[in-house]
Short mmCIF file of C-alpha atoms and ligand atoms in Angstrom, two decimals:
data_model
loop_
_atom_site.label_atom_id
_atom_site.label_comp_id
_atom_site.label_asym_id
_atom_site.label_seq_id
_atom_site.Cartn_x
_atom_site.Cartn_y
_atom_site.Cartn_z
CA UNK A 1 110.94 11.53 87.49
CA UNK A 2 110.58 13.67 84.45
CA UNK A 3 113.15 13.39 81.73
CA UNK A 4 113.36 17.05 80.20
CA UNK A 5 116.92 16.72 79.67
CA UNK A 6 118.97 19.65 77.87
CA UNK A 7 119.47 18.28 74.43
CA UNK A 8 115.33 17.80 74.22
CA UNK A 9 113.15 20.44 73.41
CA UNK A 10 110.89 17.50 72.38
CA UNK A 11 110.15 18.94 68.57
CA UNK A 12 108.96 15.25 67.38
CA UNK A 13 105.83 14.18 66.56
CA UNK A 14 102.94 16.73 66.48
CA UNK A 15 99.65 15.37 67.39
CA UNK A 16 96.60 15.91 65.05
CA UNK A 17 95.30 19.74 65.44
CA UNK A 18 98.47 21.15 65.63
CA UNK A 19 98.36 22.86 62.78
CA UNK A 20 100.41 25.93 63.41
CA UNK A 21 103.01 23.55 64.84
CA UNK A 22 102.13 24.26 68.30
CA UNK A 23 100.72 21.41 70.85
CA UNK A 24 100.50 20.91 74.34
CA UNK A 25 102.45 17.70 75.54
CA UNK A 26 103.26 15.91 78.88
CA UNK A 27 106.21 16.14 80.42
CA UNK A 28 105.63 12.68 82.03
CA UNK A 29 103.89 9.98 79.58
CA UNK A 30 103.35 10.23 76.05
CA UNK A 31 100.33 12.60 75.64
CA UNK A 32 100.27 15.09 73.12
CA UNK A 33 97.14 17.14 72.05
CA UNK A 34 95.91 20.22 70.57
CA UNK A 35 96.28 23.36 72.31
CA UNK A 36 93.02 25.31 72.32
CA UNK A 37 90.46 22.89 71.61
CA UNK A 38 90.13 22.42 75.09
CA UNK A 39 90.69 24.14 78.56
CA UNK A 40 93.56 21.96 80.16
CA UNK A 41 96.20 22.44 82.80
CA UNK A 42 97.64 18.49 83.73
CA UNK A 43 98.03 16.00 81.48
CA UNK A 44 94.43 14.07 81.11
CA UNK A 45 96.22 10.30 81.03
CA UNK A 46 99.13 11.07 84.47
CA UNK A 47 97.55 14.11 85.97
CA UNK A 48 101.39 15.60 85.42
CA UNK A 49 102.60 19.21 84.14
CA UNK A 50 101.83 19.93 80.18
CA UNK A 51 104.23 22.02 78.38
CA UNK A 52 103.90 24.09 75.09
CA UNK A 53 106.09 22.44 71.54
CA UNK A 54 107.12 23.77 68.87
CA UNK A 55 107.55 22.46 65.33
CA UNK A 56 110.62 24.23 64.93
CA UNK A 57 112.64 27.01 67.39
CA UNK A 58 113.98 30.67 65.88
CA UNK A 59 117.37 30.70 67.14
CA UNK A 60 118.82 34.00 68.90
CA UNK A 61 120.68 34.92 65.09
CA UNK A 62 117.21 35.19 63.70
CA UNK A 63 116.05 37.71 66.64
CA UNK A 64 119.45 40.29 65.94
CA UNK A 65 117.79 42.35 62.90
CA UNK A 66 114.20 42.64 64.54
CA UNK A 67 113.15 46.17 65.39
CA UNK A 68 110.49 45.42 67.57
CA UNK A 69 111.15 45.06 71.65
CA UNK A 70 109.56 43.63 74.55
CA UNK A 71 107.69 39.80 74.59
CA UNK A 72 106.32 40.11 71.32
CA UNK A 73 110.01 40.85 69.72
CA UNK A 74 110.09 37.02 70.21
CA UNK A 75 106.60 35.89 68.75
CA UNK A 76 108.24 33.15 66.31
CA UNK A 77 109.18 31.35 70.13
CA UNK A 78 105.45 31.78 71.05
CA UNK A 79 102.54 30.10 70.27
CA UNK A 80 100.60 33.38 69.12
CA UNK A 81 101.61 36.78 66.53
CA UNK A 82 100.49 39.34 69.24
CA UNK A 83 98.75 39.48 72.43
CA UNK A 84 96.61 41.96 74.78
CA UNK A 85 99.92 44.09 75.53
CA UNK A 86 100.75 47.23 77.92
CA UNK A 87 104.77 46.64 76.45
CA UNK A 88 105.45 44.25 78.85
CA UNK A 89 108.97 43.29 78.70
CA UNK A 90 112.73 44.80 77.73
CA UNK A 91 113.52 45.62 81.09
CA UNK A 92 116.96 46.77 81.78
CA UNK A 93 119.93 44.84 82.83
CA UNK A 94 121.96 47.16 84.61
CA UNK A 95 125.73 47.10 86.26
CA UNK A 96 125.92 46.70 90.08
CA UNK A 97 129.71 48.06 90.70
CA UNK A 98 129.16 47.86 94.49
CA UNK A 99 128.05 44.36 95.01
CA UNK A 100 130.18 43.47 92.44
CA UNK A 101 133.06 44.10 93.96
CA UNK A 102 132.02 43.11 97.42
CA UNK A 103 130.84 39.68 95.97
CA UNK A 104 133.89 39.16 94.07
CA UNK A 105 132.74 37.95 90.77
CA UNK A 106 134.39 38.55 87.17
CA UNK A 107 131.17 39.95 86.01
CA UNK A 108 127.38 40.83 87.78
CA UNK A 109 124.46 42.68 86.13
CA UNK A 110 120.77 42.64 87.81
CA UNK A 111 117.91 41.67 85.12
CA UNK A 112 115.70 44.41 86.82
CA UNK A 113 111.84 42.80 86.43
CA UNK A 114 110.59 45.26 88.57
CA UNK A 115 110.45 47.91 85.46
CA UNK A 116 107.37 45.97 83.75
CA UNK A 117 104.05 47.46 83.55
CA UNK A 118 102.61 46.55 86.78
CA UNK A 119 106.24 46.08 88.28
CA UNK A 120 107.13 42.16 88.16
CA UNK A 121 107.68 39.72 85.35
CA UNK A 122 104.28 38.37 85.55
CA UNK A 123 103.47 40.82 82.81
CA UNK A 124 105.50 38.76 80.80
CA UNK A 125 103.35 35.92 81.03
CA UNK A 126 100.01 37.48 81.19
CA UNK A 127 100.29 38.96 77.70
CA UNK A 128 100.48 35.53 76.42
CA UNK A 129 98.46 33.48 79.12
CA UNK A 130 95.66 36.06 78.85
CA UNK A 131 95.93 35.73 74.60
CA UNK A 132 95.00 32.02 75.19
CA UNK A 133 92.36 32.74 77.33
CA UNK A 134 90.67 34.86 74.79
CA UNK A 135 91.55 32.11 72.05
CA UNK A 136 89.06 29.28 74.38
CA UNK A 137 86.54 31.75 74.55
CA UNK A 138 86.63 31.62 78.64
CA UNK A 139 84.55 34.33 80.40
CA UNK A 140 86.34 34.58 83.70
CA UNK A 141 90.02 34.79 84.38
CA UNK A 142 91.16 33.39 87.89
CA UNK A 143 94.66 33.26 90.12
CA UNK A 144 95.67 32.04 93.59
CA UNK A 145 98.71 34.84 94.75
CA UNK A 146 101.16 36.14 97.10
CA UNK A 147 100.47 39.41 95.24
CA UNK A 148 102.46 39.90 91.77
CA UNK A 149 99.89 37.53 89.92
CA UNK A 150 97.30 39.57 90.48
CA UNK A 151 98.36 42.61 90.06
CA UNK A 152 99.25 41.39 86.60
CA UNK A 153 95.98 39.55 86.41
CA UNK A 154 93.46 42.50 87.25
CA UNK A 155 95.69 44.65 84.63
CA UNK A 156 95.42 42.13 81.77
CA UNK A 157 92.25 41.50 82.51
CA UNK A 158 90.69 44.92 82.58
CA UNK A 159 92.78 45.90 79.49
CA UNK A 160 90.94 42.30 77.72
CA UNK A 161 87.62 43.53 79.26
CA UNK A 162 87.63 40.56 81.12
CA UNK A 163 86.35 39.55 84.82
CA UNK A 164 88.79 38.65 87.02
CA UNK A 165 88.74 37.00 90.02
CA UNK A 166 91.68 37.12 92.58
CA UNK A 167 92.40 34.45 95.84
CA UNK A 168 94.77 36.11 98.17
CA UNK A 169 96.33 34.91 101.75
CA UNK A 170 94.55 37.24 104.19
CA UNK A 171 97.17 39.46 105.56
CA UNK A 172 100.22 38.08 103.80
CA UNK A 173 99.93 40.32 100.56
CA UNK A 174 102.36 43.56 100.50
CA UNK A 175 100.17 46.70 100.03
CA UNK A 176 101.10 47.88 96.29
CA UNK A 177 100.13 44.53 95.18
CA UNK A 178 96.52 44.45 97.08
CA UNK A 179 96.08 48.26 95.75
CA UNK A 180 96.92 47.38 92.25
CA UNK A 181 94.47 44.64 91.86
CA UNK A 182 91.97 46.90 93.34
CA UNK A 183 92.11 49.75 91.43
CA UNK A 184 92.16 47.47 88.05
CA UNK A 185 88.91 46.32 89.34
CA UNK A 186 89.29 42.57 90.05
CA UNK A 187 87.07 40.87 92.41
CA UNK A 188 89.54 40.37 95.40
CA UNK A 189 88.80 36.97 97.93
CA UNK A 190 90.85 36.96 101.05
CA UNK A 191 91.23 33.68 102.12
CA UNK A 192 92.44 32.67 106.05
CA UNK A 193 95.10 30.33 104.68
CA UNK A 194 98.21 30.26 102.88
CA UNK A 195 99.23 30.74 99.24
CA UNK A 196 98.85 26.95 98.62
CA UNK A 197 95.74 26.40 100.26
CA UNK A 198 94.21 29.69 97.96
CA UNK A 199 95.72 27.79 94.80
CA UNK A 200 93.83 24.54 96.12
CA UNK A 201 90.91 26.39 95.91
CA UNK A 202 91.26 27.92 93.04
CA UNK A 203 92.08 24.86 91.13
CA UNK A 204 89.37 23.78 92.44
CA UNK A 205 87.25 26.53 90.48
CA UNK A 206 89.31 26.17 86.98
CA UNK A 207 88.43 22.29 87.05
CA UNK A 208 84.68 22.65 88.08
CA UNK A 209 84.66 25.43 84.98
CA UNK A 210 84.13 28.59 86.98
CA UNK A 211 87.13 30.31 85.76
CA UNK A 212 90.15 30.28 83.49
CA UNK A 213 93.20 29.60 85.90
CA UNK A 214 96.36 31.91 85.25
CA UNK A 215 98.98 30.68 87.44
CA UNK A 216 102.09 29.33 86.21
CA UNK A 217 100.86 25.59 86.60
CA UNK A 218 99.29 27.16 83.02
CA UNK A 219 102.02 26.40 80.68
CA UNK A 220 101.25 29.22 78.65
CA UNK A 221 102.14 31.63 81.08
CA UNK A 222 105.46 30.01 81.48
CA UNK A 223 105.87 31.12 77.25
CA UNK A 224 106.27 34.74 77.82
CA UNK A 225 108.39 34.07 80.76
CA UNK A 226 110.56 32.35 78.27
CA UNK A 227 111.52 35.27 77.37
CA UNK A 228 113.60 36.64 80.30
CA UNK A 229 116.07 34.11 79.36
CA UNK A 230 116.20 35.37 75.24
CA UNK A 231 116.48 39.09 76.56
CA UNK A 232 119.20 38.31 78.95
CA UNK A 233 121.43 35.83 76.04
CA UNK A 234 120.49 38.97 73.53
CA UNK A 235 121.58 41.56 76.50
CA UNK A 236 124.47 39.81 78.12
CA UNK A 237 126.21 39.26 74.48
CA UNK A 238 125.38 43.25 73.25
CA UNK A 239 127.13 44.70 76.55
CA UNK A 240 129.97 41.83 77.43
CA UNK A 241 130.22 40.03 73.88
CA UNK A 242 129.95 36.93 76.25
CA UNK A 243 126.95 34.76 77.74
CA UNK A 244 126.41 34.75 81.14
CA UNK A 245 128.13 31.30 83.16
CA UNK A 246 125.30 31.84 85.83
CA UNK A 247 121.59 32.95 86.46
CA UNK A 248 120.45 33.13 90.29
CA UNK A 249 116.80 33.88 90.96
CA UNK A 250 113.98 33.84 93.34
CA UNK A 251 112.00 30.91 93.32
CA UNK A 252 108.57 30.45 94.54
CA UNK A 253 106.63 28.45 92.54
CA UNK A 254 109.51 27.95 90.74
CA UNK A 255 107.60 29.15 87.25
CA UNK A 256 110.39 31.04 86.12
CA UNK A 257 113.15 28.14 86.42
CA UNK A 258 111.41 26.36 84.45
CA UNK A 259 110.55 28.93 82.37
CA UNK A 260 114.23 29.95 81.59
CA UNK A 261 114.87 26.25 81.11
CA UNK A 262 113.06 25.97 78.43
CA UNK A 263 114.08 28.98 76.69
CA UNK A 264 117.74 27.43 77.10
CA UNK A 265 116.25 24.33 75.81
CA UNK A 266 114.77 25.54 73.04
CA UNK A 267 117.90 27.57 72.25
CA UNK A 268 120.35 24.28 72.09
CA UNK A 269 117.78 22.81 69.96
CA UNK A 270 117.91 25.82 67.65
CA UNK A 271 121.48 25.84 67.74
CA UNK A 272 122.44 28.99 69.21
CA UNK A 273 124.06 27.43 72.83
CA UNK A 274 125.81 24.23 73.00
CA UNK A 275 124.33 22.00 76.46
CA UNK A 276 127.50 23.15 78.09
CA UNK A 277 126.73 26.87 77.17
CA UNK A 278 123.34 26.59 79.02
CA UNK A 279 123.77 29.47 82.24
CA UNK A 280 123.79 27.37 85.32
CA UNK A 281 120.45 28.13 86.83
CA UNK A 282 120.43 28.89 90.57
CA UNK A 283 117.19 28.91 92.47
CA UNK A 284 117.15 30.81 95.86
CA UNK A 285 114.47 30.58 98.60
CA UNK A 286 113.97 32.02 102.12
CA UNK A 287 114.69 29.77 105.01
CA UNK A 288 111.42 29.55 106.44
CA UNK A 289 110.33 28.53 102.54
CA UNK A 290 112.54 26.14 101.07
CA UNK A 291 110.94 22.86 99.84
CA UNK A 292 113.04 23.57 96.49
CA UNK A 293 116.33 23.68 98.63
CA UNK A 294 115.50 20.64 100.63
CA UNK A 295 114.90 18.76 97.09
CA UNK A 296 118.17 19.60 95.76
CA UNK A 297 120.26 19.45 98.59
CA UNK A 298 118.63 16.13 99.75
CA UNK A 299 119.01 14.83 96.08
CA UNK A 300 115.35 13.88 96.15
CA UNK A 301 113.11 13.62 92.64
CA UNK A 302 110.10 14.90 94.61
CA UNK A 303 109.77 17.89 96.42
CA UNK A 304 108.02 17.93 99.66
CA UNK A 305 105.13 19.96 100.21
CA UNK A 306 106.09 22.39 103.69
CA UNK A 307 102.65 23.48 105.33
CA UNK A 308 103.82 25.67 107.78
CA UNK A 309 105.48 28.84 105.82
CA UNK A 310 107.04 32.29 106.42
CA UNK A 311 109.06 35.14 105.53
CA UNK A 312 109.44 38.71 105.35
CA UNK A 313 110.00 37.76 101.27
CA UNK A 314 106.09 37.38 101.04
CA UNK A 315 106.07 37.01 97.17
CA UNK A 316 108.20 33.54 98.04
CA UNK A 317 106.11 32.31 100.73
CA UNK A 318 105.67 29.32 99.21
CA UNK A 319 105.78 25.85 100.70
CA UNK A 320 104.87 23.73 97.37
CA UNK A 321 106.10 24.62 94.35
CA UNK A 322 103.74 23.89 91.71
CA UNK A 323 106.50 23.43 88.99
CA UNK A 324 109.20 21.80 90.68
CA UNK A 325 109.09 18.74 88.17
CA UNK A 326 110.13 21.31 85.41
CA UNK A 327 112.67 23.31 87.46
CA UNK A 328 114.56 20.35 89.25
CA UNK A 329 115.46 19.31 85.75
CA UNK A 330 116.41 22.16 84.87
CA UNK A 331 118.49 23.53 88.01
CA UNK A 332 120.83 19.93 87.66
CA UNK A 333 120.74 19.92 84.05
CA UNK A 334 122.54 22.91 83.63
CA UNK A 335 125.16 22.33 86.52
CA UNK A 336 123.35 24.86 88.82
CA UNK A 337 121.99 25.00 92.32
CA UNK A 338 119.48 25.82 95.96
CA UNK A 339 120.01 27.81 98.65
CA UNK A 340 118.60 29.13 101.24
CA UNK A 341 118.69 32.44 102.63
CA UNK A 342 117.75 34.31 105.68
CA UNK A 343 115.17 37.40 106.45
CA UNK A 344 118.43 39.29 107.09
CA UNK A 345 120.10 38.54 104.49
CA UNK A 346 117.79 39.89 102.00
CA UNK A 347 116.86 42.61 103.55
CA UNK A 348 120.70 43.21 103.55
CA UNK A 349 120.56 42.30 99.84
CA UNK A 350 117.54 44.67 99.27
CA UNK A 351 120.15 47.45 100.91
CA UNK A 352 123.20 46.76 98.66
CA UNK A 353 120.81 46.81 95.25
CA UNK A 354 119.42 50.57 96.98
CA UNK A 355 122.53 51.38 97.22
CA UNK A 356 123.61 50.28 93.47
CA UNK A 357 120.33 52.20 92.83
CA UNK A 358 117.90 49.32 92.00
CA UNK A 359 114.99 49.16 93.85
CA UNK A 360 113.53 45.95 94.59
CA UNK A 361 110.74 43.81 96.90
CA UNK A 362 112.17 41.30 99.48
CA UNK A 363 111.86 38.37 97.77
CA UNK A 364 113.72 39.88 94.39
CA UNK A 365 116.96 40.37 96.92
CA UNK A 366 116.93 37.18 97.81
CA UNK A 367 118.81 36.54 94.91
CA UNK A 368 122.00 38.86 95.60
CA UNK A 369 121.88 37.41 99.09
CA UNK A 370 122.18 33.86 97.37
CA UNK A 371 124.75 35.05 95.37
CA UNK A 372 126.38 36.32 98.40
CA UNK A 373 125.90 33.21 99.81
CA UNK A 374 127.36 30.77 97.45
CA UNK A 375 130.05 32.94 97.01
CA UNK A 376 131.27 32.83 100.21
CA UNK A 377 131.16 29.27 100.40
CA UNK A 378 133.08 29.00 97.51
CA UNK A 379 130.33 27.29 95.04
CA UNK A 380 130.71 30.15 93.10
CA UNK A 381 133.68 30.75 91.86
CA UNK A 382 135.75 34.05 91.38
CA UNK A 383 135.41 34.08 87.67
CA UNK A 384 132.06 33.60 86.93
CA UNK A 385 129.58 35.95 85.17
CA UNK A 386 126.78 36.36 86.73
CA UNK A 387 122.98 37.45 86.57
CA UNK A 388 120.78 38.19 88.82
CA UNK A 389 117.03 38.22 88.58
CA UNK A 390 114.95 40.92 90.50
CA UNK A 391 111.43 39.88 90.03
CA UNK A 392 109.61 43.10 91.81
CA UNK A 393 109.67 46.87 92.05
CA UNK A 394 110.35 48.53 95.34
CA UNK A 395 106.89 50.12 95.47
CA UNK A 396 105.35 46.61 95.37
CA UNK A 397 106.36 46.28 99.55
CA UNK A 398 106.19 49.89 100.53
CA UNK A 399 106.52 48.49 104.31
CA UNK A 400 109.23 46.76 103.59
CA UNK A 401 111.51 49.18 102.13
CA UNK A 402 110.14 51.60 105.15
CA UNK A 403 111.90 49.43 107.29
CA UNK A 404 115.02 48.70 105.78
CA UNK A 405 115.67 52.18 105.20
CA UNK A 406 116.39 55.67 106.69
CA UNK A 407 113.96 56.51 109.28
CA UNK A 408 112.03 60.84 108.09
CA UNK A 409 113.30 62.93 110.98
CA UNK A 410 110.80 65.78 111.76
CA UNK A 411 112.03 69.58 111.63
CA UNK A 412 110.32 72.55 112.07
CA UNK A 413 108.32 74.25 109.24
CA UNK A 414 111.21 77.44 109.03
CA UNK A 415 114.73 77.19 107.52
CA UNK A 416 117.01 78.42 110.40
CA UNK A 417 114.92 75.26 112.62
CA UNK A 418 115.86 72.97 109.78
CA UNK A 419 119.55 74.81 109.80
CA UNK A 420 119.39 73.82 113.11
CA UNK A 421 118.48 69.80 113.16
CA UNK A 422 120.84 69.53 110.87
CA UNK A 423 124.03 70.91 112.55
CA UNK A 424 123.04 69.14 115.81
CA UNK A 425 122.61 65.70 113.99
CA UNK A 426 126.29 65.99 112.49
C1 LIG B 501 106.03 35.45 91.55
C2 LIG B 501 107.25 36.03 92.15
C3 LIG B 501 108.36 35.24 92.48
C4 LIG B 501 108.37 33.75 92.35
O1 LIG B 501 108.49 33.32 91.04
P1 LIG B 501 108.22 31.79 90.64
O2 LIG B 501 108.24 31.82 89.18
O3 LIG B 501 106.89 31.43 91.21
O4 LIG B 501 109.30 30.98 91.25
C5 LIG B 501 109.49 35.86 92.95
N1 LIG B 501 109.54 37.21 93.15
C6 LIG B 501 108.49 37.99 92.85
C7 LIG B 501 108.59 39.45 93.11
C8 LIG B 501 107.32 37.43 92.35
O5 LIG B 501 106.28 38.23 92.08
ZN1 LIG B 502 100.98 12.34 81.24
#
């Protein structure tokens, strides 16, 4: 079982070639090594998860005078000055009244990731993944996806003149998604399997040398993901003069709990947060997807790999999360929690955010109906604040919001027939 506890953002010891004070090291054994000397992705002595260090951590003080916004506005936190950028990034975090109240929480505000270029957070950490990749010199970018990945991927890509190759579940991708990484021009594979079985495969590829892999088991991708958590401590603080006591999110691969993790990590190191500061992170899956739940509520170290999968929440369909040894640390670490939710229950929680107006894919509702959840079963408590993260736009699932919402009623093409439908439908 890994040991990234909270008051470790493991800053000793750089190995040779870390000259900028960045290094790749295991988050299992003792390996540490250069960054881009080499194309790696697991640890070459445990086969287990690599993470990026840091020499030394800018704390949130030092990011209050900077002008610029978006990833980049926290460069000194990544391993890199600049990337290939469309202004990914410094997406709103708006008031929810409604749910609010209904929920019954001090404080809510939805971290809206669905505003990003291509409309999810994996913009975030394609700016930086896709910087790296140009660093090693790799011709070929690669990703296994529900969707989100490669619509971020193609866009990156195209914008670094880059090929870019794309593995998706045949007929499991929502429509935007598939259209997106189309029209950017990526080479798109179908596979007839799931989401894990296409990142098999395309592991596969990235370890024979056919492509550079950009899923989140790249731990640079999971660097410009960091910063979710720095916008939301910088956001929270300008429009509350508080921090948030809670974060509840999606989880999938469960790149982003770790992600936000280490931000937090990296923060108490820096000392902006004190360990008992740290938002309790609170990862929510659908029912018919919850390997992350199981782990947490069956207090296991390992997470068990679920074959079969489903759920309307198709950018969750995920039955083994690639980074649960990061995000199991860091959901107990920080006092949080799992839960499981049902198709109904986000698309109820897809509803309520409409209604708020924040439009958002299934699987971004699944954290209001987590929140809902928990709240109602009293492990959340009626003065917390709380975030929630909404990973995708609405447009992303264009079916989906079709169907939770009002059905078009046809009229005649002439006022007095539209007159008409109207009166008799009141
Ligand atoms: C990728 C994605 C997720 C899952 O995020 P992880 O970091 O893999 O847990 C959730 N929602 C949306 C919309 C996504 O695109
Ligand atoms: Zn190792």
């Amino acid at each position: 079982m890994t040991d990234l506890t909270l008051a470790d953002a493991g800053v000793e010891s750089p190995p040779d070639g870390a000259d900028d004070g960045v290094w790749l090291a295991c988050i299992d054994c003792d390996w540490t090594g250069a960054p881009f000397e080499e194309v790696r992705y697991r640890c070459p002595d445990c086969d287990s998860l690599l993470e990026v260090r840091y020499a030394d951590h800018p704390s949130l003080d030092d990011f209050a005078d900077l002008t610029e916004r978006g990833v980049w506005r926290y460069a000194d936190a990544l391993p890199f000055e600049s990337g290939v950028s469309i202004e990914e990034g410094d997406t709103p975090l708006y008031e929810v009244p409604t749910i609010e109240d209904e929920v019954g929480v001090a404080d809510l505000r939805v971290k809206h990731e669905g505003m990003n270029p291509t409309g999810s957070f994996k913009d975030r950490g394609m700016t930086v993944g896709v910087r790296v990749a140009e660093e090693l010199g790799v011709g070929r970018l690669a990703c296994a996806s529900t969707g989100n990945t490669s619509a971020a991927l193609a866009c990156y890509g195209a914008r670094a003149d880059t090929q870019v190759l794309v593995l998706l579940p045949a007929g499991k991708v929502a429509a935007g998604k598939v259209a997106q990484a189309s029209l950017h021009g990526a080479r798109i594979l179908e596979v007839d399997g799931n989401f894990d079985a296409c990142l098999d495969i395309v592991s596969d590829l990235a370890d024979r040398g056919e492509a550079y892999l950009l899923n989140s088991l790249n731990p640079f991708r999971l660097e410009g993901q960091k910063t979710i958590g720095l916008e939301i401590l910088e956001q929270f603080r300008d429009q509350t003069g508080d921090l948030p006591d809670r974060i509840v999110l999606p989880v999938g691969n469960a790149g982003n709990t770790a992600a936000l993790y280490k931000a937090f990590r990296e923060q108490v190191a820096a000392g902006s947060l004190t360990p008992e500061e740290v938002p309790a992170l609170t990862g929510v899956q659908a029912e018919g997807a919850a390997p992350m739940v199981e782990a947490i509520e069956e207090g296991n170290d390992e997470v068990r790999r679920w074959d079969e999968v489903e759920t309307r929440a198709t950018a969750i369909r995920i039955g083994n999360p690639v980074n649960a040894p990061k995000a199991l640390p860091g959901i107990r670490e920080t006092g949080g929690t799992a839960v499981a939710v049902s198709d109904e229950e986000i698309t109820d929680a897809q509803r309520s955010l409409a209604r708020d107006g924040v439009g958002v894919e299934p699987a971004s509702a699944a954290s209001v109906a987590g929140l809902r959840k928990l709240r109602k079963a009293g492990e959340i408590a009626a003065d917390e604040q709380v975030v929630c993260l909404t990973t995708g736009h609405l447009l992303k699932d264009p079916d989906a919001a079709a169907a939770a919402g009002a059905e078009p009623e046809p009229v005649p093409a002439d006022t007095d027939g539209v007159l008409d439908h109207l009166g008799e439908s009141e």
